[in-house]
PDB file of N, CA and C in Angstrom:
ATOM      1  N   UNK U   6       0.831  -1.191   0.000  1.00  0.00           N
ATOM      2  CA  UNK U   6       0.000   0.000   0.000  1.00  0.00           C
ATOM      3  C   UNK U   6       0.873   1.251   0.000  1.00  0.00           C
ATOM      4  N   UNK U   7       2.220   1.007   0.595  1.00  0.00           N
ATOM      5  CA  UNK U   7       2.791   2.438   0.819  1.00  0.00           C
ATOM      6  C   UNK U   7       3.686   2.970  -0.383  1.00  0.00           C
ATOM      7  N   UNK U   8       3.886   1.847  -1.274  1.00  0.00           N
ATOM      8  CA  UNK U   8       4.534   1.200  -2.556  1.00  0.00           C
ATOM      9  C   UNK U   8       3.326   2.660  -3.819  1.00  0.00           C
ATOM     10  N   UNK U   9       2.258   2.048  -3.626  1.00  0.00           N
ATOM     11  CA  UNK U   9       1.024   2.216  -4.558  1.00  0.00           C
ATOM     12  C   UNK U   9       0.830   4.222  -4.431  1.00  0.00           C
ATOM     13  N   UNK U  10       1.140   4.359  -2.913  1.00  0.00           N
ATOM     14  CA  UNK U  10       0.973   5.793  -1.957  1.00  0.00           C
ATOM     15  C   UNK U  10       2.327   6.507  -2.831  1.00  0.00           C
ATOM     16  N   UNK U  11       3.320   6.209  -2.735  1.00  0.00           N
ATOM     17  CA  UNK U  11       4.646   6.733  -3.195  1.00  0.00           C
ATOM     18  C   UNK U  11       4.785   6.774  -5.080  1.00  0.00           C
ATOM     19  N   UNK U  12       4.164   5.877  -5.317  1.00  0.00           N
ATOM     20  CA  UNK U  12       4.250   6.399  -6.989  1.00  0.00           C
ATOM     21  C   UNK U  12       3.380   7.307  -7.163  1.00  0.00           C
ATOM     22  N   UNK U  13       2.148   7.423  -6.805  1.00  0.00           N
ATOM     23  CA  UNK U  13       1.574   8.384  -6.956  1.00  0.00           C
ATOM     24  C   UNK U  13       1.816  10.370  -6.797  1.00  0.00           C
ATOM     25  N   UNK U  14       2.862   9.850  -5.895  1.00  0.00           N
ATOM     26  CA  UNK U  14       3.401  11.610  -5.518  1.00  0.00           C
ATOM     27  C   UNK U  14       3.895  11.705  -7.017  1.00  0.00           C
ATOM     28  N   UNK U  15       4.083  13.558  -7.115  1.00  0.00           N
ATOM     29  CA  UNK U  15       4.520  13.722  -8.243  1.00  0.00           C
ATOM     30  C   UNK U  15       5.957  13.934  -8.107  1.00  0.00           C
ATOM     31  N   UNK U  16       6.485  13.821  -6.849  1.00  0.00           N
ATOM     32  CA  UNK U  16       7.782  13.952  -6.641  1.00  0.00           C
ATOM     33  C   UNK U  16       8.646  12.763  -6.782  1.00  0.00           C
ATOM     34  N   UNK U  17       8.603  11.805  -7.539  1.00  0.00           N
ATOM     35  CA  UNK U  17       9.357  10.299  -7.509  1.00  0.00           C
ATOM     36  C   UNK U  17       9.636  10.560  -9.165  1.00  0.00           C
ATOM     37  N   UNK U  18      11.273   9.414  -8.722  1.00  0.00           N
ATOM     38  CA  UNK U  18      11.922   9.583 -10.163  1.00  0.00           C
ATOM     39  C   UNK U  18      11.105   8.954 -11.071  1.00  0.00           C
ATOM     40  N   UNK U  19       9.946   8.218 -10.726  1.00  0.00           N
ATOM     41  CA  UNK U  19       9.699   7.306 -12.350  1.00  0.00           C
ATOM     42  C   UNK U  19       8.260   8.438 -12.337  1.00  0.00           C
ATOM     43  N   UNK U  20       7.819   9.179 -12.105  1.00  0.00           N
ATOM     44  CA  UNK U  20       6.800  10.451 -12.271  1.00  0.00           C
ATOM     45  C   UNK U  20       7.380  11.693 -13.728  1.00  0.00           C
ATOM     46  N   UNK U  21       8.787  11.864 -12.793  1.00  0.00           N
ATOM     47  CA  UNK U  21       9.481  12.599 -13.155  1.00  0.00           C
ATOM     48  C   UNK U  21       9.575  12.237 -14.637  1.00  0.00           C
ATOM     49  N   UNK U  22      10.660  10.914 -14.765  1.00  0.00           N
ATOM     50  CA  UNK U  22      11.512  10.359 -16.013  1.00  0.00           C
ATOM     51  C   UNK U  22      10.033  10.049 -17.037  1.00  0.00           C
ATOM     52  N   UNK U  23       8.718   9.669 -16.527  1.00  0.00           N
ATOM     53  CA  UNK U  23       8.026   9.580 -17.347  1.00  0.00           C
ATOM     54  C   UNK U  23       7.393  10.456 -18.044  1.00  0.00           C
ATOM     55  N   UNK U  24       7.480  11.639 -17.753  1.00  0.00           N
ATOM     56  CA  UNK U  24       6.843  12.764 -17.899  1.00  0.00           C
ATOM     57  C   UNK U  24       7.767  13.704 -18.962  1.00  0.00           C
ATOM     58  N   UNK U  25       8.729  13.256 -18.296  1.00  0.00           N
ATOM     59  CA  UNK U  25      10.244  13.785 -19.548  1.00  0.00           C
ATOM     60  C   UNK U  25      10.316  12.928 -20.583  1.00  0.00           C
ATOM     61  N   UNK U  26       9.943  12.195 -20.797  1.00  0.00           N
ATOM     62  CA  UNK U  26       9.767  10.712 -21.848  1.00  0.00           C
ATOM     63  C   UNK U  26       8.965  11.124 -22.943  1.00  0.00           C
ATOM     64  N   UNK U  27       7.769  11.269 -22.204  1.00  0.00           N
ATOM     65  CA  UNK U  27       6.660  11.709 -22.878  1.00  0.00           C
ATOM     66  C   UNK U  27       6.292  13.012 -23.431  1.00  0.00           C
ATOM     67  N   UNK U  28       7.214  14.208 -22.931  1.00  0.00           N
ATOM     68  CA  UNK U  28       7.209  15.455 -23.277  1.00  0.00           C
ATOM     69  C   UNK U  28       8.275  15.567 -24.954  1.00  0.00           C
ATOM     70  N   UNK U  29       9.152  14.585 -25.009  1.00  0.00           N
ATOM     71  CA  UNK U  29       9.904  14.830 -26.205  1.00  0.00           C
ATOM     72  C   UNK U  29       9.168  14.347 -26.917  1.00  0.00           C
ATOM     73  N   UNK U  30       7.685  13.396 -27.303  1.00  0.00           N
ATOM     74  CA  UNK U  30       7.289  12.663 -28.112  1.00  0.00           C
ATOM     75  C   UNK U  30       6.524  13.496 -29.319  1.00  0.00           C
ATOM     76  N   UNK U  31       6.383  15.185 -28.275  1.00  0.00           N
ATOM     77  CA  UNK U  31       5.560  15.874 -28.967  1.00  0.00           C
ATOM     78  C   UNK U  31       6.479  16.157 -30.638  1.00  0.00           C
ATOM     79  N   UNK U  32       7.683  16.395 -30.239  1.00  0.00           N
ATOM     80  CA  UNK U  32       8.991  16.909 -30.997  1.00  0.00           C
ATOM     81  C   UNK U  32       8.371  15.810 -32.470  1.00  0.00           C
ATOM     82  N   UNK U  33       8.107  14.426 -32.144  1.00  0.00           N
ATOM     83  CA  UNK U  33       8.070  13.549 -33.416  1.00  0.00           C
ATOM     84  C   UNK U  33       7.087  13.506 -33.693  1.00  0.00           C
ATOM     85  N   UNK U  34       6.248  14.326 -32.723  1.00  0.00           N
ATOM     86  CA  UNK U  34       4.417  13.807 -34.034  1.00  0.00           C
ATOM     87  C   UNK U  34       4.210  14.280 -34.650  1.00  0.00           C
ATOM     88  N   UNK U  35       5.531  16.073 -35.454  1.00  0.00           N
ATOM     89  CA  UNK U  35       4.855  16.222 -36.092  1.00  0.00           C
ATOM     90  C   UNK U  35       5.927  15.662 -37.257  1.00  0.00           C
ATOM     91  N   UNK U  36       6.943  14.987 -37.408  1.00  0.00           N
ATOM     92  CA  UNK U  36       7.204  13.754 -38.264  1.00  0.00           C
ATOM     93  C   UNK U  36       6.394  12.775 -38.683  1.00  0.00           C
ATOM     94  N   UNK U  37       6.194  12.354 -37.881  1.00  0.00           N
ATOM     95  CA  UNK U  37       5.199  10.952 -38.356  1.00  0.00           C
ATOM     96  C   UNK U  37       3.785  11.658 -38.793  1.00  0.00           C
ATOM     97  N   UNK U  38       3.414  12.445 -38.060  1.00  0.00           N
ATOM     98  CA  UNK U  38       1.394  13.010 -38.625  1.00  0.00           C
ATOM     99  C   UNK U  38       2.111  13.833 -40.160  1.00  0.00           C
ATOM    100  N   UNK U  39       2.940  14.742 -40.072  1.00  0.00           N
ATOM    101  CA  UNK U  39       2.587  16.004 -41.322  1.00  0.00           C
ATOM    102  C   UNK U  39       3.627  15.099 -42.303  1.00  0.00           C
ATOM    103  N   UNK U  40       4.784  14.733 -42.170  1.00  0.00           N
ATOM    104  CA  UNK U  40       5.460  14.299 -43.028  1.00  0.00           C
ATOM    105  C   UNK U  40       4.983  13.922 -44.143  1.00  0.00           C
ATOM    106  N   UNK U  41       3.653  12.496 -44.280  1.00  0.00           N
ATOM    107  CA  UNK U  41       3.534  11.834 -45.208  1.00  0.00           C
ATOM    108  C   UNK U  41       2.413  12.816 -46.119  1.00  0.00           C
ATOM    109  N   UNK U  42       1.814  13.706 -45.822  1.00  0.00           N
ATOM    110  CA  UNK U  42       0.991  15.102 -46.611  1.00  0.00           C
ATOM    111  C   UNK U  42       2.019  15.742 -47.390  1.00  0.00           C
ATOM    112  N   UNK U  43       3.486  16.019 -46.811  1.00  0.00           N
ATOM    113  CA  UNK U  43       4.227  16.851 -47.719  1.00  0.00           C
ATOM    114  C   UNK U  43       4.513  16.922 -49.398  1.00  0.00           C
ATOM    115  N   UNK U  44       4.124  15.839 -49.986  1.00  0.00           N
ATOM    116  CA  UNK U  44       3.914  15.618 -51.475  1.00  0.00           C
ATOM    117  C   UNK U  44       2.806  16.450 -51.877  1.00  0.00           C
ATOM    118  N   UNK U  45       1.966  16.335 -50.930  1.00  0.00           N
ATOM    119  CA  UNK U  45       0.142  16.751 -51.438  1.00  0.00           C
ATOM    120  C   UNK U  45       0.449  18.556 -51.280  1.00  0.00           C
ATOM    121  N   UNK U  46       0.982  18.944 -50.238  1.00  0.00           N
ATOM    122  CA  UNK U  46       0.879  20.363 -49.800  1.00  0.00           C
ATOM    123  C   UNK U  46       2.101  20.726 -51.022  1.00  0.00           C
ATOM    124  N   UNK U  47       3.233  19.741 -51.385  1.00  0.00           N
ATOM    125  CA  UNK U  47       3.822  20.956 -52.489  1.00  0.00           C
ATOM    126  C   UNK U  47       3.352  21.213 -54.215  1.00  0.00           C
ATOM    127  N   UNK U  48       2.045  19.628 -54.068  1.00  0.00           N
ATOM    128  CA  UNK U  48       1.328  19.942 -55.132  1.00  0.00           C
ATOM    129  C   UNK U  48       0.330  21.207 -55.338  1.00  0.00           C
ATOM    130  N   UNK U  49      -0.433  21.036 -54.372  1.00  0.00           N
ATOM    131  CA  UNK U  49      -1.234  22.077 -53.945  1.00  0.00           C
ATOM    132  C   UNK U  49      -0.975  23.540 -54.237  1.00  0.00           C
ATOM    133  N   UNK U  50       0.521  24.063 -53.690  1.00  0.00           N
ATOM    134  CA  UNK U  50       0.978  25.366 -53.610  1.00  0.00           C
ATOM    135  C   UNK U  50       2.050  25.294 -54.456  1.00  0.00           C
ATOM    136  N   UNK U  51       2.034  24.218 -55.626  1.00  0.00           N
ATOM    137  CA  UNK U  51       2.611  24.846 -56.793  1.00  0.00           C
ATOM    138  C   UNK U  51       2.986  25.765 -57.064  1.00  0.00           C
ATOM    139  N   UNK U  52       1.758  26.716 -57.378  1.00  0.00           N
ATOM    140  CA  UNK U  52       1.948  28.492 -57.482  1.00  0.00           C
ATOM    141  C   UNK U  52       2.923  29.253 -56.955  1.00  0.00           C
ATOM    142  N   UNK U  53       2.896  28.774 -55.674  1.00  0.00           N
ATOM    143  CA  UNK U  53       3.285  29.755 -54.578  1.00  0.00           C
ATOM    144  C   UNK U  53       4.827  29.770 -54.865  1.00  0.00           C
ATOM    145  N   UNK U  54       5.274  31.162 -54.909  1.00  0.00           N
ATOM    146  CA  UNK U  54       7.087  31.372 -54.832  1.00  0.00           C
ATOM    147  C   UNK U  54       7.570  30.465 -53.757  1.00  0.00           C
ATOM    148  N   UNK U  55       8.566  29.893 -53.758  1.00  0.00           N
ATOM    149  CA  UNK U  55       9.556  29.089 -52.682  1.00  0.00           C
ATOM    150  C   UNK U  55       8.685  28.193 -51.738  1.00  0.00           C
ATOM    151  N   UNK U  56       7.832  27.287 -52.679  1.00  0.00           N
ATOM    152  CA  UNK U  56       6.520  26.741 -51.900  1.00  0.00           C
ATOM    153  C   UNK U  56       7.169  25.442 -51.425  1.00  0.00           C
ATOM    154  N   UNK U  57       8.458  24.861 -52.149  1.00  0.00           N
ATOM    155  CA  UNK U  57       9.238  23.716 -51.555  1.00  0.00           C
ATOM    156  C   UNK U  57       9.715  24.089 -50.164  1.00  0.00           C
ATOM    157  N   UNK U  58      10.282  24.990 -50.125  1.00  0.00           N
ATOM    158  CA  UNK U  58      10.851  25.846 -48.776  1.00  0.00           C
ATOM    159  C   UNK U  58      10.358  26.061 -48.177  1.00  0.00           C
ATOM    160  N   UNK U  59       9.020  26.715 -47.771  1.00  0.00           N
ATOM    161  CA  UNK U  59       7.775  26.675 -47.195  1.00  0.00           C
ATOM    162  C   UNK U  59       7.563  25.571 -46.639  1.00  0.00           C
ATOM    163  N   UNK U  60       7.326  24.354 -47.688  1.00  0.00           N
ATOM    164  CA  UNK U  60       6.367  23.090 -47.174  1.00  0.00           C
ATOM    165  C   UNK U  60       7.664  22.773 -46.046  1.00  0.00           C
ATOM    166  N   UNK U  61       8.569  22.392 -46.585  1.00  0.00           N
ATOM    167  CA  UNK U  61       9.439  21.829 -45.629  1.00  0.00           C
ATOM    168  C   UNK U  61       9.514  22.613 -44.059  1.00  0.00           C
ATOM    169  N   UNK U  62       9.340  23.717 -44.320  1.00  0.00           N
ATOM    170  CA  UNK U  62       9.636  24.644 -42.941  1.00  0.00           C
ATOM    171  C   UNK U  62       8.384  23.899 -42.027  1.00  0.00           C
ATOM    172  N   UNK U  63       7.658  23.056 -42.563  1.00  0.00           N
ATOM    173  CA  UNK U  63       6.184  22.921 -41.793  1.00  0.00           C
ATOM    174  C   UNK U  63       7.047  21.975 -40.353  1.00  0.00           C
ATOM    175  N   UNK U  64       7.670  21.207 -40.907  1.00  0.00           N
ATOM    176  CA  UNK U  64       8.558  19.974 -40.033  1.00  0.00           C
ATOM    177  C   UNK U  64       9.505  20.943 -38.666  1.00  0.00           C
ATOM    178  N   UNK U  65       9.685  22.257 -39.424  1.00  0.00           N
ATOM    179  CA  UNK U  65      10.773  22.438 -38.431  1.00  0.00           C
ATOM    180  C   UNK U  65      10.304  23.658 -37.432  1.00  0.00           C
ATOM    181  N   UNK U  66       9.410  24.437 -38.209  1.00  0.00           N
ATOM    182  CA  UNK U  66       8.535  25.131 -37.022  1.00  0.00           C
ATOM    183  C   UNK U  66       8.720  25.073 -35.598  1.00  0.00           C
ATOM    184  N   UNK U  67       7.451  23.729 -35.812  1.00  0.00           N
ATOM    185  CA  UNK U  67       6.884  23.630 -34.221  1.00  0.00           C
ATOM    186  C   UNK U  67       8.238  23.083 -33.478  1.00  0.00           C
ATOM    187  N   UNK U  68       8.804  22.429 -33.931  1.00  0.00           N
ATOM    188  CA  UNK U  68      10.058  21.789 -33.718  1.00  0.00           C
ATOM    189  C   UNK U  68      11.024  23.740 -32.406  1.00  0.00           C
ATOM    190  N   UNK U  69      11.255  24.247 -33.834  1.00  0.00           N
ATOM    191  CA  UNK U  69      11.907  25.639 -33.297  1.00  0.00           C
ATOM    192  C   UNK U  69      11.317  26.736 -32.020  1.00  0.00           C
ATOM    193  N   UNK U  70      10.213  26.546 -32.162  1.00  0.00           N
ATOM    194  CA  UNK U  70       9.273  27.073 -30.930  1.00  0.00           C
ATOM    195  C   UNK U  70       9.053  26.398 -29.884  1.00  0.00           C
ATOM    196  N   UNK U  71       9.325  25.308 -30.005  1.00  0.00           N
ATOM    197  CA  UNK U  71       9.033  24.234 -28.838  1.00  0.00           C
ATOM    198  C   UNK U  71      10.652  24.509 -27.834  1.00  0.00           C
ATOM    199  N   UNK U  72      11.640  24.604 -28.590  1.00  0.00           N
ATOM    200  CA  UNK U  72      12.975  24.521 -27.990  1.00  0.00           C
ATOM    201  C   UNK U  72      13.075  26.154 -27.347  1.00  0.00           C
ATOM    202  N   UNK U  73      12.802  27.268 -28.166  1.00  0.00           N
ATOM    203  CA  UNK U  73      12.711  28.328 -27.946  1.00  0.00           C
ATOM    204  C   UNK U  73      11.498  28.483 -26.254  1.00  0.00           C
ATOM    205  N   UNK U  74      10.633  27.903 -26.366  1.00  0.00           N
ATOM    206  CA  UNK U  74       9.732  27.857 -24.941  1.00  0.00           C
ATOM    207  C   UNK U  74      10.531  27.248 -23.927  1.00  0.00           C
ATOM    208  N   UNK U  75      10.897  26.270 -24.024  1.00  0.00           N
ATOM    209  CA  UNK U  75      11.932  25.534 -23.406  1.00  0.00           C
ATOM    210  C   UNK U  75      13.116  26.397 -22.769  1.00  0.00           C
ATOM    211  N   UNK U  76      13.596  26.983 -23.672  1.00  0.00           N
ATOM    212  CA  UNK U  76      14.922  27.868 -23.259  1.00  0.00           C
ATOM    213  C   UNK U  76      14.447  28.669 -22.623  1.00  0.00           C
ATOM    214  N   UNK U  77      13.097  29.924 -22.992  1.00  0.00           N
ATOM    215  CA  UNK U  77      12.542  30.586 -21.938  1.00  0.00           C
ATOM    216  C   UNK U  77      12.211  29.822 -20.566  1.00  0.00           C
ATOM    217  N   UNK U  78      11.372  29.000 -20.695  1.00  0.00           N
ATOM    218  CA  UNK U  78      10.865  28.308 -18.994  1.00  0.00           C
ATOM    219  C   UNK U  78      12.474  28.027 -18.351  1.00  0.00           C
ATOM    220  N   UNK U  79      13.579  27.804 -18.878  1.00  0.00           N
ATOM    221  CA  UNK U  79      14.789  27.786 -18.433  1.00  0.00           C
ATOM    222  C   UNK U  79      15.289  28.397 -17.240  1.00  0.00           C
ATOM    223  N   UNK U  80      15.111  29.739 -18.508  1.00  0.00           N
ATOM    224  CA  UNK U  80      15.596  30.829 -17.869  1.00  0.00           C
ATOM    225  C   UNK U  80      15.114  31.450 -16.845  1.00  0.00           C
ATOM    226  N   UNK U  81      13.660  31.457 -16.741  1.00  0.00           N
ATOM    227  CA  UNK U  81      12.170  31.813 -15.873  1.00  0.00           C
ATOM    228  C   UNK U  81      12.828  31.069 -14.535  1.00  0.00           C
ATOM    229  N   UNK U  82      12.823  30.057 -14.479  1.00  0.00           N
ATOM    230  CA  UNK U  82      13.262  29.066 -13.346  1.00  0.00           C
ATOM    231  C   UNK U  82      14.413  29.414 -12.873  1.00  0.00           C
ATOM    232  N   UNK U  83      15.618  29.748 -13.669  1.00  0.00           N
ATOM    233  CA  UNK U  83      16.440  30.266 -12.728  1.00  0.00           C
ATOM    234  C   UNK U  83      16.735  31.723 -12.372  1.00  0.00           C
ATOM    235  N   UNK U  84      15.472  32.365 -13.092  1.00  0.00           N
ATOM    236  CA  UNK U  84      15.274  33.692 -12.362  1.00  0.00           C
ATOM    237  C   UNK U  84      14.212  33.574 -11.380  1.00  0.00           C
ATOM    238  N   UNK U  85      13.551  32.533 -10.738  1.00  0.00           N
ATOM    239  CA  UNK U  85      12.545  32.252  -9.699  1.00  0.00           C
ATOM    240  C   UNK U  85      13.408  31.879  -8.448  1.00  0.00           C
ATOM    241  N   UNK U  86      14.658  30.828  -9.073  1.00  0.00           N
ATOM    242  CA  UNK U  86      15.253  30.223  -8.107  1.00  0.00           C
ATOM    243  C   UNK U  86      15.736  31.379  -7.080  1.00  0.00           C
ATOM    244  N   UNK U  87      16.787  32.225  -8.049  1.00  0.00           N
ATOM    245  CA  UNK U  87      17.070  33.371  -7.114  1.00  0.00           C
ATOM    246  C   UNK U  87      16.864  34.504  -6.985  1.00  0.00           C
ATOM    247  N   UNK U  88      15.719  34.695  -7.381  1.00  0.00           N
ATOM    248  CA  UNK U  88      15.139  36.236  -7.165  1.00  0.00           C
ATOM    249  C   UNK U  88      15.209  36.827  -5.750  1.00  0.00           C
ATOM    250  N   UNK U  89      15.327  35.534  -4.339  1.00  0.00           N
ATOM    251  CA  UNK U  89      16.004  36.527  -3.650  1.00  0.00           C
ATOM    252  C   UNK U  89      17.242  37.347  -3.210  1.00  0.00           C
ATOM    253  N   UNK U  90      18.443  36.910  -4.672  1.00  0.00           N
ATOM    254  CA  UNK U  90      19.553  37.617  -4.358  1.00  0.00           C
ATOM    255  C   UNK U  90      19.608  38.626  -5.087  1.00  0.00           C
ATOM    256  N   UNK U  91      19.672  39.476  -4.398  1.00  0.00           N
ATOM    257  CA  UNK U  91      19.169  40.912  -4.627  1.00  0.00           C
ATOM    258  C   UNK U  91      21.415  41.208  -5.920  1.00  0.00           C
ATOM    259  N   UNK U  92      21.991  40.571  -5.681  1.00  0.00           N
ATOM    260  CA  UNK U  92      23.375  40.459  -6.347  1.00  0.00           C
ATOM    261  C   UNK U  92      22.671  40.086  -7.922  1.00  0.00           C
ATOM    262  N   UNK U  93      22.228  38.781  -7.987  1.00  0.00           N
ATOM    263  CA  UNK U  93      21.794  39.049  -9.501  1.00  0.00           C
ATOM    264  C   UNK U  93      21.229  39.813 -10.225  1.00  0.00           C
ATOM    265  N   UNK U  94      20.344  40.606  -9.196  1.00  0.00           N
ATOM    266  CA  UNK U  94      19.507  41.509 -10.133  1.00  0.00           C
ATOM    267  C   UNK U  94      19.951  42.432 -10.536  1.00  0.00           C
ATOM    268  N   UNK U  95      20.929  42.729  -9.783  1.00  0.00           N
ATOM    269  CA  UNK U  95      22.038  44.036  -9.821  1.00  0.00           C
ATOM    270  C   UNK U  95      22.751  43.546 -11.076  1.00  0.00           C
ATOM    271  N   UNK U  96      23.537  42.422 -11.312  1.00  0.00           N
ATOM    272  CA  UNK U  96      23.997  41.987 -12.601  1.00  0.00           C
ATOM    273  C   UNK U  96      22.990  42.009 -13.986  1.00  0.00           C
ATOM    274  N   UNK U  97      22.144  41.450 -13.589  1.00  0.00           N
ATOM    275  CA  UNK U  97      21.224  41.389 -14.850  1.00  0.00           C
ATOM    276  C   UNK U  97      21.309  43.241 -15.256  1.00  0.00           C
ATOM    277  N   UNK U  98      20.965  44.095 -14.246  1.00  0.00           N
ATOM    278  CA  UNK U  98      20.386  45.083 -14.636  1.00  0.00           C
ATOM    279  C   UNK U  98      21.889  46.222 -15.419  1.00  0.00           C
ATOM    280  N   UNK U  99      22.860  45.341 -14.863  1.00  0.00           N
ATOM    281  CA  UNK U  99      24.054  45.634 -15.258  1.00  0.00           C
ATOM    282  C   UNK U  99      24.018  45.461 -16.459  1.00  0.00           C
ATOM    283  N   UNK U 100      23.890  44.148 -16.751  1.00  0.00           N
ATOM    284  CA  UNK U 100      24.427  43.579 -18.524  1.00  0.00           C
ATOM    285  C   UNK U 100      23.320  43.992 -19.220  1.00  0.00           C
ATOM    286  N   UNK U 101      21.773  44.614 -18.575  1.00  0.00           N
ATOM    287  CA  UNK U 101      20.502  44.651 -20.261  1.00  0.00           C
ATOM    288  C   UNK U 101      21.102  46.295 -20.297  1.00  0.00           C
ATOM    289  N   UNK U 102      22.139  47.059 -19.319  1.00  0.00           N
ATOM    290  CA  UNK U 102      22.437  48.717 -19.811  1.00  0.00           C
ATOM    291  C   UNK U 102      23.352  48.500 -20.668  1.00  0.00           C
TER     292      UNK U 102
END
């Protein structure tokens, strides 16, 4: 019972590692879902100037924004961690003059 009590916290490594597992999977769905359309979408937008370049950018997008959020929540976190040292802020406010 205390086994069943302890996985359930969200604080245990297999909570954790699963959750990190499952957060990169987003990175490949859109490989496997949009990939096999990419023939159809560069038929489609024929017309369109640099519509090969385009279609392809579809793959790397969400891909680029996903890492970019990532790097922000990063940074967020270790400006939460120590927002009470009043020394970093003084640096930060140093390096954005």
């Amino acid at each position: 019972m205390n086994n069943a009590i302890r996985l359930r916290s969200p604080d245990t490594f297999l909570v954790k590692a699963t959750l990190l597992v499952v957060s990169t999977l987003t990175v490949m769905a859109g490989a496997t879902t949009i990939e096999p359309s990419l023939p159809a979408m560069r038929q489609h937008f024929a017309d369109v100037a640099n519509a090969d370049y385009l279609v392809r950018l579809v793959l790397t997008v969400p891909a680029l924004f996903l890492a970019i959020a990532f790097g922000l929540m990063g940074i967020g976190y270790l400006f939460i961690s120590f927002s009470r040292s009043y020394e970093l802020v003084l640096v930060s406010l140093a390096i954005a003059d």
